[in-house]
Short mmCIF file of C-alpha atoms in Angstrom, two decimals:
data_model
loop_
_atom_site.label_atom_id
_atom_site.label_comp_id
_atom_site.label_asym_id
_atom_site.label_seq_id
_atom_site.Cartn_x
_atom_site.Cartn_y
_atom_site.Cartn_z
CA MET A 1 -21.91 -66.54 -20.17
CA ASN A 2 -19.27 -64.03 -20.66
CA GLY A 3 -21.81 -61.85 -22.99
CA GLU A 4 -23.72 -61.53 -20.35
CA LYS A 5 -21.07 -60.88 -17.74
CA ILE A 6 -19.81 -57.95 -19.75
CA ALA A 7 -23.18 -56.56 -20.05
CA LEU A 8 -24.15 -56.58 -16.72
CA LEU A 9 -20.71 -54.74 -16.36
CA LEU A 10 -21.74 -52.11 -18.43
CA VAL A 11 -24.89 -51.54 -16.86
CA SER A 12 -23.36 -51.11 -13.77
CA VAL A 13 -20.52 -48.26 -15.00
CA VAL A 14 -23.81 -46.47 -16.52
CA ALA A 15 -25.38 -46.71 -13.11
CA VAL A 16 -22.81 -45.31 -11.43
CA GLY A 17 -22.26 -42.83 -13.92
CA VAL A 18 -26.00 -41.52 -13.63
CA PHE A 19 -24.72 -40.55 -10.43
CA ALA A 20 -21.35 -39.56 -10.63
CA LEU A 21 -21.06 -37.52 -13.27
CA PRO A 22 -23.05 -34.78 -12.72
CA SER A 23 -21.45 -34.30 -9.10
CA THR A 24 -17.93 -34.10 -11.21
CA ILE A 25 -19.15 -31.89 -13.95
CA SER A 26 -20.75 -29.48 -11.28
CA LEU A 27 -18.14 -29.39 -9.34
CA PHE A 28 -15.71 -28.25 -11.89
CA ALA A 29 -18.10 -25.71 -13.75
CA GLY A 30 -16.90 -22.84 -14.83
CA GLN A 31 -12.98 -24.39 -15.02
CA HIS A 32 -12.86 -24.13 -18.55
CA THR A 33 -13.79 -19.96 -19.48
CA TRP A 34 -11.21 -17.56 -18.37
CA TYR A 35 -10.80 -14.25 -17.17
CA LYS A 36 -10.09 -11.65 -19.91
CA LEU A 37 -6.26 -10.54 -19.20
CA ASN A 38 -6.63 -7.58 -21.94
CA GLY A 39 -9.17 -5.88 -23.17
CA SER A 40 -9.86 -2.90 -21.36
CA ASN A 41 -8.26 0.46 -19.99
CA ASP A 42 -7.21 -1.42 -17.04
CA LEU A 43 -3.93 -3.42 -17.78
CA GLY A 44 -4.82 -5.66 -15.11
CA GLY A 45 -7.21 -7.44 -17.10
CA GLN A 46 -10.47 -8.50 -15.55
CA LEU A 47 -9.20 -11.14 -12.81
CA PRO A 48 -10.98 -10.33 -9.34
CA CYS A 49 -8.65 -9.71 -6.89
CA GLU A 50 -11.96 -9.84 -4.78
CA LYS A 51 -12.90 -12.94 -5.38
CA CYS A 52 -10.26 -14.27 -2.75
CA HIS A 53 -9.89 -11.46 -1.09
CA ALA A 54 -13.50 -10.47 0.13
CA ASP A 55 -12.22 -9.73 3.56
CA VAL A 56 -10.05 -7.07 2.22
CA ALA A 57 -12.24 -5.34 -0.55
CA ASN A 58 -15.07 -5.75 2.79
CA GLU A 59 -12.43 -3.40 4.86
CA MET A 60 -11.77 -0.81 2.14
CA GLY A 61 -15.33 -0.35 1.54
CA ALA A 62 -16.44 0.13 5.12
CA LEU A 63 -14.77 3.64 5.43
CA VAL A 64 -14.07 6.48 3.45
CA GLY A 65 -10.46 7.79 3.66
CA PRO A 66 -6.93 7.34 2.58
CA HIS A 67 -6.90 4.72 -0.62
CA THR A 68 -10.83 4.51 -0.10
CA ASN A 69 -12.07 6.83 -1.88
CA GLU A 70 -11.04 9.93 -0.25
CA LEU A 71 -11.01 11.88 -3.45
CA GLY A 72 -14.48 10.83 -4.21
CA TYR A 73 -13.16 8.42 -7.58
CA GLY A 74 -13.56 5.08 -5.60
CA ARG A 75 -10.78 3.46 -3.80
CA LEU A 76 -7.63 1.87 -5.41
CA GLU A 77 -7.33 -0.65 -7.15
CA CYS A 78 -5.39 -3.62 -5.66
CA GLU A 79 -2.65 -3.19 -8.13
CA PHE A 80 -2.00 0.26 -7.22
CA CYS A 81 -0.36 -1.80 -3.88
CA HIS A 82 0.49 -4.76 -4.95
CA ARG A 83 2.81 -4.23 -8.19
CA THR A 84 5.31 -1.39 -8.18
CA PHE A 85 5.30 0.60 -11.21
CA GLU A 86 7.62 3.58 -12.91
CA LEU A 87 8.59 6.72 -10.83
CA THR A 88 11.23 8.98 -11.95
CA ASP A 89 11.64 12.72 -11.09
CA ASP A 90 12.27 12.53 -7.45
CA GLN A 91 9.07 10.98 -6.93
CA ILE A 92 10.89 7.89 -5.18
CA ASN A 93 14.21 7.83 -2.94
CA GLU A 94 16.01 5.49 -5.90
CA THR A 95 18.91 4.25 -3.69
CA HIS A 96 16.35 2.78 -1.16
CA TYR A 97 13.29 1.88 -2.82
CA GLY A 98 14.77 1.50 -6.74
CA LYS A 99 15.01 -2.22 -6.13
CA TYR A 100 11.34 -2.55 -5.28
CA ARG A 101 10.41 -2.19 -9.17
CA TYR A 102 9.58 -5.49 -10.52
CA THR A 103 8.53 -6.91 -13.60
CA TYR A 104 5.18 -8.52 -13.36
CA GLY A 105 2.91 -10.55 -15.91
CA GLN A 106 1.11 -8.12 -18.23
CA VAL A 107 -1.05 -7.99 -21.23
CA GLY A 108 -1.55 -5.36 -23.13
CA PRO A 109 -4.71 -3.97 -25.45
CA ASN A 110 -3.44 -7.02 -27.92
CA VAL A 111 -2.91 -10.52 -26.73
CA THR A 112 0.37 -10.01 -28.67
CA ASP A 113 1.20 -7.50 -26.32
CA VAL A 114 2.59 -9.82 -23.47
CA THR A 115 4.90 -8.79 -21.16
CA PRO A 116 6.16 -12.06 -18.91
CA GLY A 117 6.78 -11.99 -15.28
CA LYS A 118 10.21 -11.60 -13.56
CA GLU A 119 10.43 -11.48 -10.34
CA ALA A 120 6.99 -11.52 -9.78
CA HIS A 121 4.01 -12.80 -11.62
CA ALA A 122 0.53 -11.15 -10.18
CA ALA A 123 1.20 -9.09 -7.27
CA SER A 124 4.05 -8.77 -4.78
CA THR A 125 4.02 -7.33 -1.22
CA VAL A 126 5.51 -3.59 -1.84
CA PRO A 127 6.55 -0.53 0.72
CA CYS A 128 4.48 2.08 1.61
CA MET A 129 7.42 4.50 1.54
CA TYR A 130 7.69 3.08 -2.57
CA CYS A 131 4.84 5.73 -3.12
CA HIS A 132 5.43 8.01 0.18
CA SER A 133 9.18 8.57 -0.30
CA GLY A 134 9.11 11.58 -3.10
CA ASN A 135 9.80 15.16 -2.36
CA LYS A 136 7.27 16.79 -3.56
CA THR A 137 3.68 17.73 -2.18
CA GLY A 138 0.86 20.37 -3.02
CA PRO A 139 -0.72 20.96 -6.44
CA VAL A 140 1.18 19.78 -9.77
CA PRO A 141 2.23 23.29 -11.27
CA LEU A 142 0.78 24.46 -14.48
CA ILE A 143 2.23 22.67 -17.40
CA ASN A 144 3.57 25.32 -20.04
CA GLY A 145 1.17 28.51 -18.33
CA VAL A 146 -1.98 26.21 -18.99
CA GLY A 147 -4.18 24.89 -16.29
CA HIS A 148 -5.91 21.52 -15.84
CA GLY A 149 -9.06 23.41 -15.64
CA GLY A 150 -10.69 20.85 -13.60
CA VAL A 151 -10.59 17.90 -16.66
CA LYS A 152 -10.76 14.33 -15.67
CA TYR A 153 -8.31 12.87 -18.03
CA CYS A 154 -4.45 13.47 -17.71
CA SER A 155 -3.91 13.59 -21.72
CA CYS A 156 -1.07 15.87 -21.15
CA HIS A 157 0.71 12.78 -20.65
CA GLY A 158 0.00 11.12 -23.95
CA THR A 159 -0.93 12.56 -27.36
CA ALA A 160 -4.63 12.32 -26.87
CA ASP A 161 -4.88 16.26 -27.61
CA THR A 162 -4.09 15.27 -31.11
CA GLY A 163 -6.17 12.34 -31.10
CA LYS A 164 -3.37 10.50 -32.41
CA HIS A 165 -0.70 8.35 -30.90
CA ASP A 166 2.02 6.09 -31.91
CA ASP A 167 1.68 3.14 -29.58
CA TRP A 168 -1.20 2.07 -27.17
CA ARG A 169 1.54 2.87 -24.62
CA ASP A 170 1.11 6.98 -25.20
CA LEU A 171 -2.07 6.75 -23.65
CA TYR A 172 -0.46 5.20 -20.50
CA TYR A 173 1.91 6.78 -17.49
CA HIS A 174 3.96 5.51 -15.06
CA GLY A 175 5.84 3.29 -17.37
CA ASP A 176 3.00 1.64 -19.32
CA ARG A 177 0.54 1.11 -16.30
CA PHE A 178 -2.15 3.40 -15.88
CA TYR A 179 -4.32 4.76 -18.32
CA THR A 180 -4.54 8.67 -18.97
CA GLY A 181 -7.74 9.07 -20.28
CA THR A 182 -8.57 11.33 -24.01
CA SER A 183 -11.86 13.34 -22.95
CA ASN A 184 -14.23 13.80 -19.99
CA ASP A 185 -16.00 10.96 -20.89
CA ASP A 186 -13.28 8.58 -21.36
CA PRO A 187 -11.22 9.31 -17.69
CA GLY A 188 -8.06 8.40 -16.70
CA GLU A 189 -9.69 7.16 -13.74
CA ALA A 190 -6.56 5.47 -11.94
CA CYS A 191 -5.39 9.09 -12.23
CA LEU A 192 -8.00 10.53 -10.37
CA LYS A 193 -8.20 7.77 -7.76
CA CYS A 194 -4.43 8.92 -6.53
CA HIS A 195 -4.25 12.38 -7.83
CA GLY A 196 -7.65 13.71 -7.56
CA THR A 197 -8.80 17.20 -9.40
CA GLY A 198 -10.46 20.22 -8.37
CA TYR A 199 -7.71 21.09 -5.74
CA GLY A 200 -5.37 23.70 -5.64
CA PRO A 201 -4.29 26.31 -8.37
CA ALA A 202 -6.49 25.69 -11.60
CA ASN A 203 -7.94 22.89 -10.13
CA ALA A 204 -4.69 20.55 -10.37
CA PRO A 205 -3.87 17.16 -9.18
CA MET A 206 -2.32 16.73 -6.48
CA TYR A 207 1.50 14.99 -5.72
CA ILE A 208 1.56 11.65 -3.37
CA PRO A 209 2.34 13.09 -0.18
CA PRO A 210 6.03 12.23 1.19
CA ALA A 211 6.23 10.34 4.65
CA GLY A 212 9.33 13.17 5.55
CA GLY A 213 10.87 13.54 8.86
CA PHE A 214 12.78 10.21 8.87
CA GLY A 215 15.51 10.72 6.31
CA LEU A 216 14.40 8.35 3.63
CA THR A 217 12.66 11.21 0.91
CA ALA A 218 14.34 11.60 -2.33
CA ASN A 219 16.74 14.14 -2.76
CA ASN A 220 15.64 16.51 0.46
CA LYS A 221 18.51 17.53 2.58
CA SER A 222 16.63 19.04 5.00
CA ASP A 223 14.80 15.63 5.53
CA THR A 224 17.27 14.48 8.35
CA GLY A 225 14.87 12.97 11.01
CA GLU A 226 17.17 13.44 13.40
CA LEU A 227 14.63 14.44 16.20
CA ALA A 228 11.90 12.22 15.10
CA ALA A 229 10.75 10.24 18.49
CA HIS A 230 9.75 7.17 16.21
CA LYS A 231 12.97 6.93 13.95
CA THR A 232 14.24 4.05 15.94
CA PHE A 233 10.48 2.43 15.37
CA VAL A 234 10.56 3.13 11.81
CA MET A 235 14.56 2.00 11.18
CA ASP A 236 13.87 -1.11 13.57
CA ALA A 237 10.70 -1.85 11.11
CA ILE A 238 12.70 -1.78 8.29
CA SER A 239 15.41 -4.25 9.78
CA ASN A 240 12.90 -6.29 10.78
CA PRO A 241 12.64 -8.96 7.58
CA ASP A 242 9.07 -10.19 8.31
CA MET A 243 7.30 -7.41 6.14
CA GLU A 244 8.62 -5.34 3.45
CA ASP A 245 10.68 -2.30 4.25
CA ALA A 246 9.04 -0.12 7.36
CA ASN A 247 5.79 -1.67 6.71
CA GLU A 248 5.32 -2.89 10.48
CA ALA A 249 5.77 1.03 11.74
CA CYS A 250 3.26 2.39 8.77
CA ILE A 251 0.50 -0.54 9.62
CA ALA A 252 0.91 0.01 13.43
CA CYS A 253 0.21 3.84 13.21
CA HIS A 254 -1.77 4.21 10.58
CA THR A 255 -4.25 1.64 9.97
CA HIS A 256 -6.88 0.25 12.59
CA ILE A 257 -5.23 -2.78 12.93
CA PRO A 258 -4.32 -3.72 17.22
CA VAL A 259 -1.60 -3.83 18.72
CA LYS A 260 -0.20 -5.26 21.58
CA ILE A 261 3.11 -3.92 23.56
CA ASN A 262 5.28 -5.10 25.93
CA TRP A 263 6.69 -2.03 27.47
CA THR A 264 9.83 -1.64 29.24
CA HIS A 265 10.06 1.52 31.04
CA ARG A 266 12.49 3.33 33.59
CA TYR A 267 11.20 2.72 37.03
CA SER A 268 12.52 6.13 38.58
CA LEU A 269 14.61 9.21 37.78
CA GLU A 270 17.27 10.35 39.99
CA PHE A 271 19.74 13.29 40.74
CA ASN A 272 21.25 15.33 43.39
CA CYS A 273 20.31 18.83 44.55
CA THR A 274 23.02 20.64 46.39
CA PRO A 275 22.49 24.44 47.57
CA GLU A 276 23.96 27.07 45.92
CA PHE A 277 25.64 29.37 48.91
CA GLU A 278 26.24 32.10 46.99
CA LEU A 279 22.92 32.63 46.03
CA SER A 280 19.08 32.95 47.64
CA PRO A 281 18.56 29.67 49.73
CA THR A 282 15.80 28.30 47.46
CA HIS A 283 18.61 27.94 44.48
CA PHE A 284 19.55 24.57 44.11
CA ASN A 285 21.80 23.08 41.66
CA VAL A 286 21.10 19.94 39.83
CA THR A 287 23.64 17.07 39.05
CA ASP A 288 23.96 13.50 38.52
CA TRP A 289 20.87 12.61 36.46
CA SER A 290 20.07 9.00 36.32
CA PHE A 291 17.38 6.34 36.39
CA ASN A 292 17.06 3.56 39.00
CA GLY A 293 15.50 0.00 37.91
CA THR A 294 12.88 -0.80 35.28
CA TYR A 295 9.24 -2.66 35.16
CA ASN A 296 7.58 -3.89 32.29
CA ILE A 297 4.10 -3.01 31.05
CA THR A 298 1.95 -4.35 28.43
CA VAL A 299 -0.46 -1.78 26.54
CA TYR A 300 -3.20 -3.36 24.29
CA GLY A 301 -3.99 -0.92 21.66
CA TRP A 302 -7.49 -1.42 20.13
CA ARG A 303 -8.94 -1.11 16.96
CA ASN A 304 -10.79 2.09 17.26
CA GLY A 305 -7.58 4.02 18.63
CA THR A 306 -7.70 3.74 22.06
CA GLY A 307 -5.33 2.05 24.25
CA ASN A 308 -5.40 0.18 27.75
CA THR A 309 -3.13 -1.66 30.05
CA SER A 310 -5.52 -4.98 30.42
CA GLU A 311 -6.88 -6.96 27.73
CA GLY A 312 -10.58 -6.73 28.48
CA GLY A 313 -11.97 -7.44 25.34
CA TRP A 314 -9.20 -6.76 23.08
CA PRO A 315 -8.87 -6.28 19.89
CA GLY A 316 -11.97 -4.31 19.87
CA SER A 317 -13.55 -3.25 16.44
CA TYR A 318 -13.13 -0.47 14.24
CA PRO A 319 -15.71 2.00 12.85
#
């Protein structure tokens, strides 16, 4: 009798497995294959950020502009803005932004070239000013009197011109992050996406333009920002903990993000006018400048760059 019960139990288990196991297997299909972390010039490996962040990729592919193929070499890669890298020689305001230089997890061309992450594993939020706080602008000058000649690789930063290099890092720039290329058939695409080529004297690449006018660029005494109408806006954004550094201000002004601002304005301007009797009767001295009261108004900034004082269809859409 017990044997019959065991046999019946086994048949029941098999029957349940016929229906349950295919669903379980299909639910986790692909879980035992991994994306490569090496094997290409991109030290980010083959991890597809777009897999989870398709909405961001769609936005960046919608328009051609800053960071999105304006130089003709494709949009910036995710890690350009979300993994800091080495900047030196007045390319960065070290006092303000050196603290954002992190160590991320990274694998070189060989599986033994492993750098474990420290402050961040794969990505972090980076200040816009990390790249835009240098003090150089325009074309990169000639090197030893030799022009760039429109080449699409940056071998001057490695030893590729000789065909030799002692370490794989010789062909990477900004630390060991961006592949510089060895020929026009093997270009340093990362260099081109940020710096371009074919601009200025001798088809030189370009420096990343600094966001001057707030007193935040590197070693630039003329950048005082003392007359900047939006300096308080930027400084208050730096003090705000919600985003890194001044990113709230950068994003509010430079992107299609909608804004809603609750303004408190002065209500009226008041002053006294008294005649100057020694001059013509149309001459008045103006004194005691002041304001009287305040009033509040809400402004809705639309994605397309227009604004209104009524909500309407806010936030609207961008082009």
